[in-house]
Coordinates of C-alpha atoms in Angstrom, one line a residue:
Chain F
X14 CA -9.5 39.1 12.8
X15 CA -12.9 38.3 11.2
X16 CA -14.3 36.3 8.9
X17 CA -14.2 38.9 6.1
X18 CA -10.6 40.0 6.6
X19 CA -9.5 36.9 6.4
X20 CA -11.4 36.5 3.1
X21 CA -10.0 39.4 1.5
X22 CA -6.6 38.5 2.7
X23 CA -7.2 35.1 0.9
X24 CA -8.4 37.1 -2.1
X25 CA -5.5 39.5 -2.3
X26 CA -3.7 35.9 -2.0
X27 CA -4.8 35.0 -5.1
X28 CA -4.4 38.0 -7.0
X29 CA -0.5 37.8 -5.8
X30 CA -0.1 35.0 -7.9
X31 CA 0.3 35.9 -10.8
X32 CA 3.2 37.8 -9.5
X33 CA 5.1 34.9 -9.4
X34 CA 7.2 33.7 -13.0
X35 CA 5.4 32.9 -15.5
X36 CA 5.2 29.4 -16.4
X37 CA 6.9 29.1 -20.2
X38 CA 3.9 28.5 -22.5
X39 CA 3.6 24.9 -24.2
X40 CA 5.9 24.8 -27.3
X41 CA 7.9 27.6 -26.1
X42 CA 10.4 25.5 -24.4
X43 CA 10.0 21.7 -25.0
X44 CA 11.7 20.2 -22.1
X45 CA 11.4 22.4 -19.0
X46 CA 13.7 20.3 -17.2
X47 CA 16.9 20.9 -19.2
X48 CA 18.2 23.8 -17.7
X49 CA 18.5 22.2 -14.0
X50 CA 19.3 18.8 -15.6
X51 CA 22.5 20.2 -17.2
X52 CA 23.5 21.9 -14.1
X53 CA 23.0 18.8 -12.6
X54 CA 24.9 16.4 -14.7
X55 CA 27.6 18.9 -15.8
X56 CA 26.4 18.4 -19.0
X57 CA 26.7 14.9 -19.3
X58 CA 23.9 13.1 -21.3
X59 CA 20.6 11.2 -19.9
X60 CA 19.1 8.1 -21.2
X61 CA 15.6 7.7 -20.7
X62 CA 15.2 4.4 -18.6
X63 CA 16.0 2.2 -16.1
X64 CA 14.1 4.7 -13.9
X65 CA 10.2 4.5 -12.9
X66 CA 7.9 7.1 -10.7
X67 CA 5.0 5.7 -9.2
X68 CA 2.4 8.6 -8.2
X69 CA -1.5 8.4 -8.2
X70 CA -2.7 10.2 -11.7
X71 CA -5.1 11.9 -9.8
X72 CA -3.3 13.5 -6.6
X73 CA -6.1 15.0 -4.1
X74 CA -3.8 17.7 -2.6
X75 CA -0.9 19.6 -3.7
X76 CA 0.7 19.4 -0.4
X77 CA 1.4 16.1 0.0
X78 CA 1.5 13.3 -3.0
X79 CA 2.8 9.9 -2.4
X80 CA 6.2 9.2 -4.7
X81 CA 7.9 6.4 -5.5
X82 CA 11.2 6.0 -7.7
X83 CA 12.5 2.8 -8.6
X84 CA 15.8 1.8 -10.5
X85 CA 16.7 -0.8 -12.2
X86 CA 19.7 -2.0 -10.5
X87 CA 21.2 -5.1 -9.8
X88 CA 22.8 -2.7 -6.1
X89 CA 26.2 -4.5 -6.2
X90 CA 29.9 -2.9 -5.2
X91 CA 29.9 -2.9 -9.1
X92 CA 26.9 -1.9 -10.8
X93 CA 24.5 0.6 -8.4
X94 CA 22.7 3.7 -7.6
X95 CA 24.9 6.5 -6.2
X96 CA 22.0 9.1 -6.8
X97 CA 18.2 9.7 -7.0
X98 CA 17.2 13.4 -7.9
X99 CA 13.8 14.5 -7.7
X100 CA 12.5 17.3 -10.0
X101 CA 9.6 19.2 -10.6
X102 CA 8.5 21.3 -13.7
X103 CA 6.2 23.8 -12.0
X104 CA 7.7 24.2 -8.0
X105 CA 8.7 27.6 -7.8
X106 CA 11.6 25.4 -6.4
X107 CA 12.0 22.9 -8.6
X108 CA 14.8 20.7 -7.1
X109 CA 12.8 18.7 -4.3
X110 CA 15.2 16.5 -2.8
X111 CA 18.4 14.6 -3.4
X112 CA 18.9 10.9 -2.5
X113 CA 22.1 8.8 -1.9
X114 CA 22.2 5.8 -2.2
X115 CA 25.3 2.9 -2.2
X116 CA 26.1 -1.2 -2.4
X117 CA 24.0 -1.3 1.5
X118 CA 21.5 -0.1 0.4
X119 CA 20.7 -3.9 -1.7
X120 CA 17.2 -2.2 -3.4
X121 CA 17.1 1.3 -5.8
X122 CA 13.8 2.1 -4.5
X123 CA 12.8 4.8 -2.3
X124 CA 9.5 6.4 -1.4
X125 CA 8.2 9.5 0.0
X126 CA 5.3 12.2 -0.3
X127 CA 5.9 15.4 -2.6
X128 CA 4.7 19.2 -2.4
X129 CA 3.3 19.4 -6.1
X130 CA 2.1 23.5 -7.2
X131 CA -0.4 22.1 -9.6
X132 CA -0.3 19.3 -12.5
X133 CA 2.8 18.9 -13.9
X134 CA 5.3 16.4 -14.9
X135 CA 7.9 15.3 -12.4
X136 CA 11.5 14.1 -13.2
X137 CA 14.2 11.8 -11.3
X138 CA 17.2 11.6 -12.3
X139 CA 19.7 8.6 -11.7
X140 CA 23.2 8.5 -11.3
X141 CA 24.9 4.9 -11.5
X142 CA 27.9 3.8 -10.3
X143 CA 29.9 4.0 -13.7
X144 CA 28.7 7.8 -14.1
X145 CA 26.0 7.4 -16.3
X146 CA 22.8 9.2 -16.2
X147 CA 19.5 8.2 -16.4
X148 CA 15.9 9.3 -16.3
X149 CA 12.0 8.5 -16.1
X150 CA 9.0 10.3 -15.4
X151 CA 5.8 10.2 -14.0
X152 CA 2.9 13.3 -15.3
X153 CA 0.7 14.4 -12.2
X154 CA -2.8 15.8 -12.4
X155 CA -2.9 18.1 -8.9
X156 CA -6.8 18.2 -7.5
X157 CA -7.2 20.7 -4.7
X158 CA -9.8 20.1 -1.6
X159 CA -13.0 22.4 -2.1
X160 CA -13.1 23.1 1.5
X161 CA -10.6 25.7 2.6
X162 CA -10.3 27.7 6.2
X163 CA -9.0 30.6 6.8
X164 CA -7.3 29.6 10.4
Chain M
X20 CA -24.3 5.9 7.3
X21 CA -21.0 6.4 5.8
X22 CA -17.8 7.4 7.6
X23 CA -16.1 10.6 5.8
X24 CA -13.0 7.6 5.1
X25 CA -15.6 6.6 2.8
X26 CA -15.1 9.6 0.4
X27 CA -11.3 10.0 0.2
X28 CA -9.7 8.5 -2.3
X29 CA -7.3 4.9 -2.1
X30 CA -4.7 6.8 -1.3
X31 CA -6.1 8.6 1.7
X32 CA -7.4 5.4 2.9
X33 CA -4.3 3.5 2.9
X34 CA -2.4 6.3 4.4
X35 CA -5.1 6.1 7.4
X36 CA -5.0 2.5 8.1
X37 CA -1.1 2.7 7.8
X38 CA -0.2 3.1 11.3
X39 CA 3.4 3.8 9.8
X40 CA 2.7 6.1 7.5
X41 CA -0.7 8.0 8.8
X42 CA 1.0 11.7 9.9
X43 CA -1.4 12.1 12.8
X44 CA 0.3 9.1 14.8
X45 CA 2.8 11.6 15.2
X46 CA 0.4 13.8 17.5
X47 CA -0.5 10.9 18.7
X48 CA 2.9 9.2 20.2
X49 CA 3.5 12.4 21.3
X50 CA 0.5 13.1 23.4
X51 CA 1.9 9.6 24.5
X52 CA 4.7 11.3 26.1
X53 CA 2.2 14.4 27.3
X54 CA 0.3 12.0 29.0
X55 CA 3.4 10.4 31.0
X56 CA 5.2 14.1 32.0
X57 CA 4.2 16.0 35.2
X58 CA 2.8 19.3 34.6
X59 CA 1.3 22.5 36.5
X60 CA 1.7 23.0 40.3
X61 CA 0.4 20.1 41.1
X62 CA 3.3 18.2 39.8
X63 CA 0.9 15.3 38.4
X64 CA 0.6 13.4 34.8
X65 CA -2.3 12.6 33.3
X66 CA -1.0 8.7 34.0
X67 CA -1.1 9.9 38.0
X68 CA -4.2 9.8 37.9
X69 CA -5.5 7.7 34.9
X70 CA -3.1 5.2 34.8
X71 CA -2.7 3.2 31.0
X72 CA -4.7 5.1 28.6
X73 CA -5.7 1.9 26.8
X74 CA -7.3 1.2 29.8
X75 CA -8.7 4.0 31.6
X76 CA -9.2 5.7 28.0
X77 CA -10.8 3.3 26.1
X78 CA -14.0 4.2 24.7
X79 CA -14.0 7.6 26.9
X80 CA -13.9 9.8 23.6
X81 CA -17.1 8.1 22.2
X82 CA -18.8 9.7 24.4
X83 CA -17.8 12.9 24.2
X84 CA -19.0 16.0 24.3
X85 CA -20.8 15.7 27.7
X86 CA -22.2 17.9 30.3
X87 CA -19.2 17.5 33.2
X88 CA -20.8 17.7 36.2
X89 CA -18.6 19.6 38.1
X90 CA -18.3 22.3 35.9
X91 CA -21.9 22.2 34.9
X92 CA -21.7 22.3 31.1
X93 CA -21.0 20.9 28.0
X94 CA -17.6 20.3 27.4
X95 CA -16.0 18.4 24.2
X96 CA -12.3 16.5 25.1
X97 CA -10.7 19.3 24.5
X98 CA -12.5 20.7 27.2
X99 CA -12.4 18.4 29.4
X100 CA -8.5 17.5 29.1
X101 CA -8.1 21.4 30.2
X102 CA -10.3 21.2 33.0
X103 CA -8.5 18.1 34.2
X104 CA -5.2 20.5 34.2
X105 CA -7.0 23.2 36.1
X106 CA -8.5 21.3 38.9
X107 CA -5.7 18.3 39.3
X108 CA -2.3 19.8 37.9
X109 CA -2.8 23.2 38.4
X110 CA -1.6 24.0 35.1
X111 CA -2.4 26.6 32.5
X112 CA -5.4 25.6 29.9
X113 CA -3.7 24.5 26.7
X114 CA -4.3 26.9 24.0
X115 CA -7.0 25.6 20.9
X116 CA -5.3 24.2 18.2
X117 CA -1.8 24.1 20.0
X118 CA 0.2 21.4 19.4
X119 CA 0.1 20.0 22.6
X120 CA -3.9 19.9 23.2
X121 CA -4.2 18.4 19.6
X122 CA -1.6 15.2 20.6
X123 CA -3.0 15.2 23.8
X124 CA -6.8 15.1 22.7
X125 CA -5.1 12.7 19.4
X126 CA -4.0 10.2 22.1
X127 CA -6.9 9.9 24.7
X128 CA -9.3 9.5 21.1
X129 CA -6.9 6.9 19.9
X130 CA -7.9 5.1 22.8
X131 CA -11.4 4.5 21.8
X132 CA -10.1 3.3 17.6
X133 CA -13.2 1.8 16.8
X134 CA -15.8 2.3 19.2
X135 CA -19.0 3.4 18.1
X136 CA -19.7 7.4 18.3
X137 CA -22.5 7.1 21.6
X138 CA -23.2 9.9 23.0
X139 CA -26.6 10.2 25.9
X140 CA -29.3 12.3 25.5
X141 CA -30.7 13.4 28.8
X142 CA -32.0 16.6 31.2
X143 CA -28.4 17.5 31.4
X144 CA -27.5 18.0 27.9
X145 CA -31.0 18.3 26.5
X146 CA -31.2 22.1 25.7
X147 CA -27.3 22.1 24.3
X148 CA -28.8 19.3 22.0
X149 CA -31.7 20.7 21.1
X150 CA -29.7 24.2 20.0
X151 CA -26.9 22.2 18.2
X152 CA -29.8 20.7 15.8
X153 CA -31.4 23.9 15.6
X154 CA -28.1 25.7 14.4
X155 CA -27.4 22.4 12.2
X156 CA -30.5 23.4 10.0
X157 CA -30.3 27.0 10.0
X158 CA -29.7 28.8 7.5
X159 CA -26.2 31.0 7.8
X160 CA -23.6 33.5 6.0
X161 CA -23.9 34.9 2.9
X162 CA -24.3 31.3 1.0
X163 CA -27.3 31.3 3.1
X164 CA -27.1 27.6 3.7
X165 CA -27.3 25.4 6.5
X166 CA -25.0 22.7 7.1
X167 CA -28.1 19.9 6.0
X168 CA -28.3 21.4 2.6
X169 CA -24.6 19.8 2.1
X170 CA -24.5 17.0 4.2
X171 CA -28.0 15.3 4.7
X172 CA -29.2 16.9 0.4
X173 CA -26.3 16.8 -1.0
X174 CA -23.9 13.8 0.2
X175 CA -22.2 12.1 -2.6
X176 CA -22.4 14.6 -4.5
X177 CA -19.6 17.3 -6.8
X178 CA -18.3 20.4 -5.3
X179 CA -15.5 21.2 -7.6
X180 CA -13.4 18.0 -7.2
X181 CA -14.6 17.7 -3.5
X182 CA -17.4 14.4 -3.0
X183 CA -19.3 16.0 -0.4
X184 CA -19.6 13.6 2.8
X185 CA -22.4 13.3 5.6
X186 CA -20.2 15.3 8.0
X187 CA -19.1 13.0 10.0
X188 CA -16.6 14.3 13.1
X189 CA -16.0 10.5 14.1
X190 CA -12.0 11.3 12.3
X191 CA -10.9 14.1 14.5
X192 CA -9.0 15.2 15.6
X193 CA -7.9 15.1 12.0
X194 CA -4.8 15.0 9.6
X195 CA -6.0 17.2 6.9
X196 CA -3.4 17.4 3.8
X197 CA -5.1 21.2 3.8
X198 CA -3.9 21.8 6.6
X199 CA -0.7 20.1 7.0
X200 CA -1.2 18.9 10.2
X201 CA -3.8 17.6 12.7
X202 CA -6.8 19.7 13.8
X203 CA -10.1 19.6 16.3
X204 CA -13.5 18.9 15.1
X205 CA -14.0 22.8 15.9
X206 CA -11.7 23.6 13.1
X207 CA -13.0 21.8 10.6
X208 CA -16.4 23.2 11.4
X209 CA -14.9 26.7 11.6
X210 CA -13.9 25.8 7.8
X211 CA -17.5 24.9 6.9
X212 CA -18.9 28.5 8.5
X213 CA -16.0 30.4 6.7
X214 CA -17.2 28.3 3.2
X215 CA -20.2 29.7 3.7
X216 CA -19.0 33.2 4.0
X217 CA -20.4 33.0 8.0
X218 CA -18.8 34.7 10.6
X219 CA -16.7 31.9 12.6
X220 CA -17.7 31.3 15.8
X221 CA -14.3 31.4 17.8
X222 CA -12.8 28.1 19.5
X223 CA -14.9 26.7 22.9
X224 CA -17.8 28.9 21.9
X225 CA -21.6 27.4 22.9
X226 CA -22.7 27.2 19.6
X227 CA -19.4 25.0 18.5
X228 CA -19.8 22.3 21.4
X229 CA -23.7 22.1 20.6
X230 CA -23.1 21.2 17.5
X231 CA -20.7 19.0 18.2
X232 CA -22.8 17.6 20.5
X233 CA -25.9 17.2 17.9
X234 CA -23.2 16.2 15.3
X235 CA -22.3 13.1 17.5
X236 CA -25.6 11.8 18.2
X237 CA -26.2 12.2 14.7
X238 CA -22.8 9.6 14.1
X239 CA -23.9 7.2 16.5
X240 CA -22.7 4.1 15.3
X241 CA -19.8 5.2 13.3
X242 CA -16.6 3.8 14.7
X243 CA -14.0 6.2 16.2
X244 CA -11.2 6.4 13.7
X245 CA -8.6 9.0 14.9
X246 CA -6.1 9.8 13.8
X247 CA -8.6 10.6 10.8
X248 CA -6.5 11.2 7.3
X249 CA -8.9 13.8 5.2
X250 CA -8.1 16.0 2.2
Chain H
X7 CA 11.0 17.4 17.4
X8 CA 9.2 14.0 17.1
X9 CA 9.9 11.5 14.8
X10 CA 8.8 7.5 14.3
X11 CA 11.6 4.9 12.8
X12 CA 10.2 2.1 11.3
X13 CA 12.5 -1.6 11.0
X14 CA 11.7 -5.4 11.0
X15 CA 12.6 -6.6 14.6
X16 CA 14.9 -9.5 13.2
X17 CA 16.4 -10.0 9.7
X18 CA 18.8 -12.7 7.9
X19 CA 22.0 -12.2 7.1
X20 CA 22.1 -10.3 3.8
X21 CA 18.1 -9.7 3.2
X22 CA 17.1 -6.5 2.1
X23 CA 15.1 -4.5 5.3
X24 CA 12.8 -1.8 4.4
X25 CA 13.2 1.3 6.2
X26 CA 10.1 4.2 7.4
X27 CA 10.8 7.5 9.0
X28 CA 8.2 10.3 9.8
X29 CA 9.4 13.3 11.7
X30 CA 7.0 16.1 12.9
X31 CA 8.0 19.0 11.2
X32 CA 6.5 21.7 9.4
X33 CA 8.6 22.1 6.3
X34 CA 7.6 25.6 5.9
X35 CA 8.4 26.8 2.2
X36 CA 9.2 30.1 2.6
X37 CA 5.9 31.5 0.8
X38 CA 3.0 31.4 3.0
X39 CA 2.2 34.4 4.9
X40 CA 0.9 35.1 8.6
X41 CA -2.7 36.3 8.3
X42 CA -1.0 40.1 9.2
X43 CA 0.8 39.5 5.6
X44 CA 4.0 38.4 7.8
X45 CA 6.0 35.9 5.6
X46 CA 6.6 32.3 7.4
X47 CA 10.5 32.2 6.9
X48 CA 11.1 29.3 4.9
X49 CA 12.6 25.9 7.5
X50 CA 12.8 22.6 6.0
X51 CA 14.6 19.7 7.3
X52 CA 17.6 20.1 4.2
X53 CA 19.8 17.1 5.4
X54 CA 18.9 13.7 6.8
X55 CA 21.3 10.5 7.5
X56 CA 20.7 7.6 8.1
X57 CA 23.6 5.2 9.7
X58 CA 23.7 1.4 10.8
X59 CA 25.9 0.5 13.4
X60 CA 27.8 4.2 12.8
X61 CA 27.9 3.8 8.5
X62 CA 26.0 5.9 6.7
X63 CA 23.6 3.6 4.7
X64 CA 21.2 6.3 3.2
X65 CA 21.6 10.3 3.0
X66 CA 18.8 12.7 1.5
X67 CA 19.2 16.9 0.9
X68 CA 15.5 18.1 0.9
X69 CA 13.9 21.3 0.0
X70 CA 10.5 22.8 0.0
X71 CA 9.4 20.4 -2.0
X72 CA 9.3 17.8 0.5
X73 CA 5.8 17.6 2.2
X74 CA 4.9 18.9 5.6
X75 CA 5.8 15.8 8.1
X76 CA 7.7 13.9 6.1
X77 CA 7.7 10.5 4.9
X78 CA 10.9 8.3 4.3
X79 CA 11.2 4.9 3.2
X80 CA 14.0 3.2 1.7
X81 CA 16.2 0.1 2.0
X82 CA 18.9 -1.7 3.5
X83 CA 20.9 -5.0 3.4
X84 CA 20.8 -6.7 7.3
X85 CA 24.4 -7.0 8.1
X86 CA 24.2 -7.7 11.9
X87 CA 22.5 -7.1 15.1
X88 CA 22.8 -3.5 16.4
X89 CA 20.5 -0.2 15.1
X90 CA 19.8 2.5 12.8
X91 CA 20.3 5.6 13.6
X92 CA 18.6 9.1 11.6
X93 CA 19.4 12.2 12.3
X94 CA 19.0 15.4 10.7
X95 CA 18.9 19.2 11.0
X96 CA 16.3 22.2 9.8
X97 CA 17.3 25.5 8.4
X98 CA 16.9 27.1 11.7
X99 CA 19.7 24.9 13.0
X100 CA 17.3 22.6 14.8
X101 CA 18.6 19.0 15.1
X102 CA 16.7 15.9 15.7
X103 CA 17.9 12.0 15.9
X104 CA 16.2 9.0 16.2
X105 CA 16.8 5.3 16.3
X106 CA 15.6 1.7 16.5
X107 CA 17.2 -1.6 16.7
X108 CA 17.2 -4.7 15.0
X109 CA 18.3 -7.9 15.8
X110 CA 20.1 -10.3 12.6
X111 CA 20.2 -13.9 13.2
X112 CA 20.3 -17.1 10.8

């Protein structure tokens, strides 16, 4: 295939995108994450805290952005982390990964790189030992590489 | 002279040096295994004949591409791995861009980590030199702009939220988040022609190795790095 | 499928080891297309465990939001000498284990 086709197949690319949902306009919906966040926790409530994302403000790539969640957990048979849930506000899948955690793992920390489809803020979600929920944050500005191919 | 590691942001750098972390030591522990398994009907490894690859390899890939005299012209690693499986294994080339000639070529420039890019200048490779420079500052595609304008004018500088680098090809082959994966030199080249809205010259072509050939003489000095991380 | 495990070669008793795993696979999402306009059927590594000595010590459900080759790194409290274990499978049915030892003394 040539240059050119590949081209236009990279523009009709872009005009499929819009195809995709929409993205609910600022205001319209204040927290985008509630809907999966209540399936998630049957309902139960979140407490912002206890729970940190480390990403780079400035990620270079959509395709791969370093993440790291941290609780803060003392990782005893009494008091840990069962859970780590990772979401994201604009992934046309917005449930990236689950992680389970227990007393052996002695640290609430895990790290690993992320598929972001443009700036957004992501979301884990922490479930603790005695059931309760907890949350934090982390807002992403998504950069993309000026120097595409077409192979 | 600055390395393209010298344009990536912290985190890119720190994934690169991470040995752990850096995707493309994937390619390379598996050309690792490559290099150890029989192949072809000739029922020889690489290690058959070369032995350790930090020993026999070392440095080899800093001095690539070179006219192999057998064959009679310029070949880049690639090249020259595929040749080495058609004259000793009897094996089928391995396809550009296939996994296995990307860990492969990954492993052997591993080897050289380091080493400064030297490539000679002689009657041999002379006229494949001389075309590689010539097609360096000419003038291509519908951007009508040759790669100098970017990399020799324009260095350092803005395009969208790219910093343009000297294009360097000491890094490949390459982990390139845009891609996902490793790739050769040639691909990130062919990336450069289709930026400019040039036709892309396909993989092994003449024009690709002179360049690459021109493009290494013009790194001389720059230590190898692969695996390369890049944007 | 390749993949790199990551361990201190010795611990204590009781100190808290750090754990890496890459694995070479291409986590395809489902929405990029060949360049015929052929969609890439979506394949992402969905479950991964990890297990010391046999126990499950770590356990992740991905999706497509996982990068390509992907990166792991969590923790672990050294209990005693033996290894660690991964293994997972793709949504092609594809599985893939890996392991590397460690050695607990004090």
């Amino acid at each position: 295939m040539s240059a050119r086709r590949r081209f236009i197949s990279m523009v009709a690319g872009l005009f499929a995108a819009p195809l995709l949902p929409a993205r609910p306009a600022r205001g319209q919906q204040a927290d985008p994450f509630a809907p999966l966040v209540r399936e998630i926790t049957g309902g139960a409530a979140v407490r912002p805290g206890r729970v940190t994302v480390d990403t780079p403000r400035l990620a270079d790539n959509g395709h791969s952005v370093p993440l790291s969640v941290n609780v803060d957990s003392p990782m005893t048979a009494a008091d840990h982390v069962r859970s780590i849930t990772l979401l994201s506000s604009r992934n046309p899948r917005p449930l990236m990964a689950t992680f389970h955690l227990s007393p052996a793992s002695g640290r609430a920390q895990v790290a690993t790189r992320v598929r972001l489809a443009g700036s957004q803020r992501v979301l884990a979600l922490a479930q603790l030992s005695d059931g309760s929920w907890w949350s934090g944050g982390a807002e992403v500005e998504v950069t993309e590489s000026a120097c595409l191919d077409a192979t | 002279m600055k390395s393209g590691i010298e344009f990536v942001s912290d985190d890119l750098r720190k994934l690169q040096a991470d040995d752990f972390a850096n995707p493309g030591m994937l390619w390379v522990a598996r050309g690792e295994k490559i290099w150890g398994e029989a192949a072809g009907n000739g029922g020889k490894s690489c290690a058959a004949c070369h032995g350790v690859a930090a020993k026999s390899m070392q440095g080899v890939a800093a001095r690539y591409p070179r006219v192999d005299p057998g064959a009679a012209r310029l070949v880049n690693l690639e090249g020259r791995i595929n040749l080495c499986r058609d004259r000793k294994q009897q094996a089928q080339p391995l396809g550009p861009e296939s996994d296995e000639l990307l860990a492969l070529t990954a492993y052997v420039a591993h080897q050289s980590r380091g080493v400064p890019v030297s490539v000679t200048l002689d009657m041999q490779n002379r006229k494949d030199f001389e075309r590689g420079r010539e097609l360096y500052n000419r003038r291509i595609g519908q951007m009508n702009l040759a790669c100098t304008h970017c990399h020799d004018r324009s260095w350092g500088k803005k395009l969208a939220a790219e910093t343009v680098s000297q294009g360097h090809g000491n890094a490949f082959p390459a982990y390139r988040l845009e891609w996902q994966s490793v790739g050769s030199l040639q691909r990130r080249i062919r990336a450069c022609f289709y930026g400019l809205r040039a036709e892309m010259p396909p993989y092994g072509a003449q024009e690709l190795l002179d360049l690459e050939l021109y493009l290494a003489w013009r790194a001389g000095g720059l230590p190898v790095e692969t695996p390369g991380v890049r944007r | 499928m390749l993949a790199r495990v990551q361990l201190p070669r010795t611990a204590k008793p009781g100190e808290v080891i750090e754990v890496r795993i890459t694995i070479q696979h291409s986590m395809e999402t489902g929405f990029r297309f060949e360049l015929d306009g052929r969609p890439i059927p979506k394949n992402v590594i969905n479950s991964l465990v990890a297990r010391y000595n046999g126990a499950e010590i770590f356990r992740a459900e991905m999706g497509s939001g996982i990068a390509a080759n992907p990166y792991l790194q969590f923790y672990t409290v050294a209990r005693q000498s033996g290894a660690i274990e991964i293994s997972w499978v793709d949504d092609a049915g594809n599985r893939g284990a890996e392991r590397a030892p460690i050695s607990v003394t004090g």
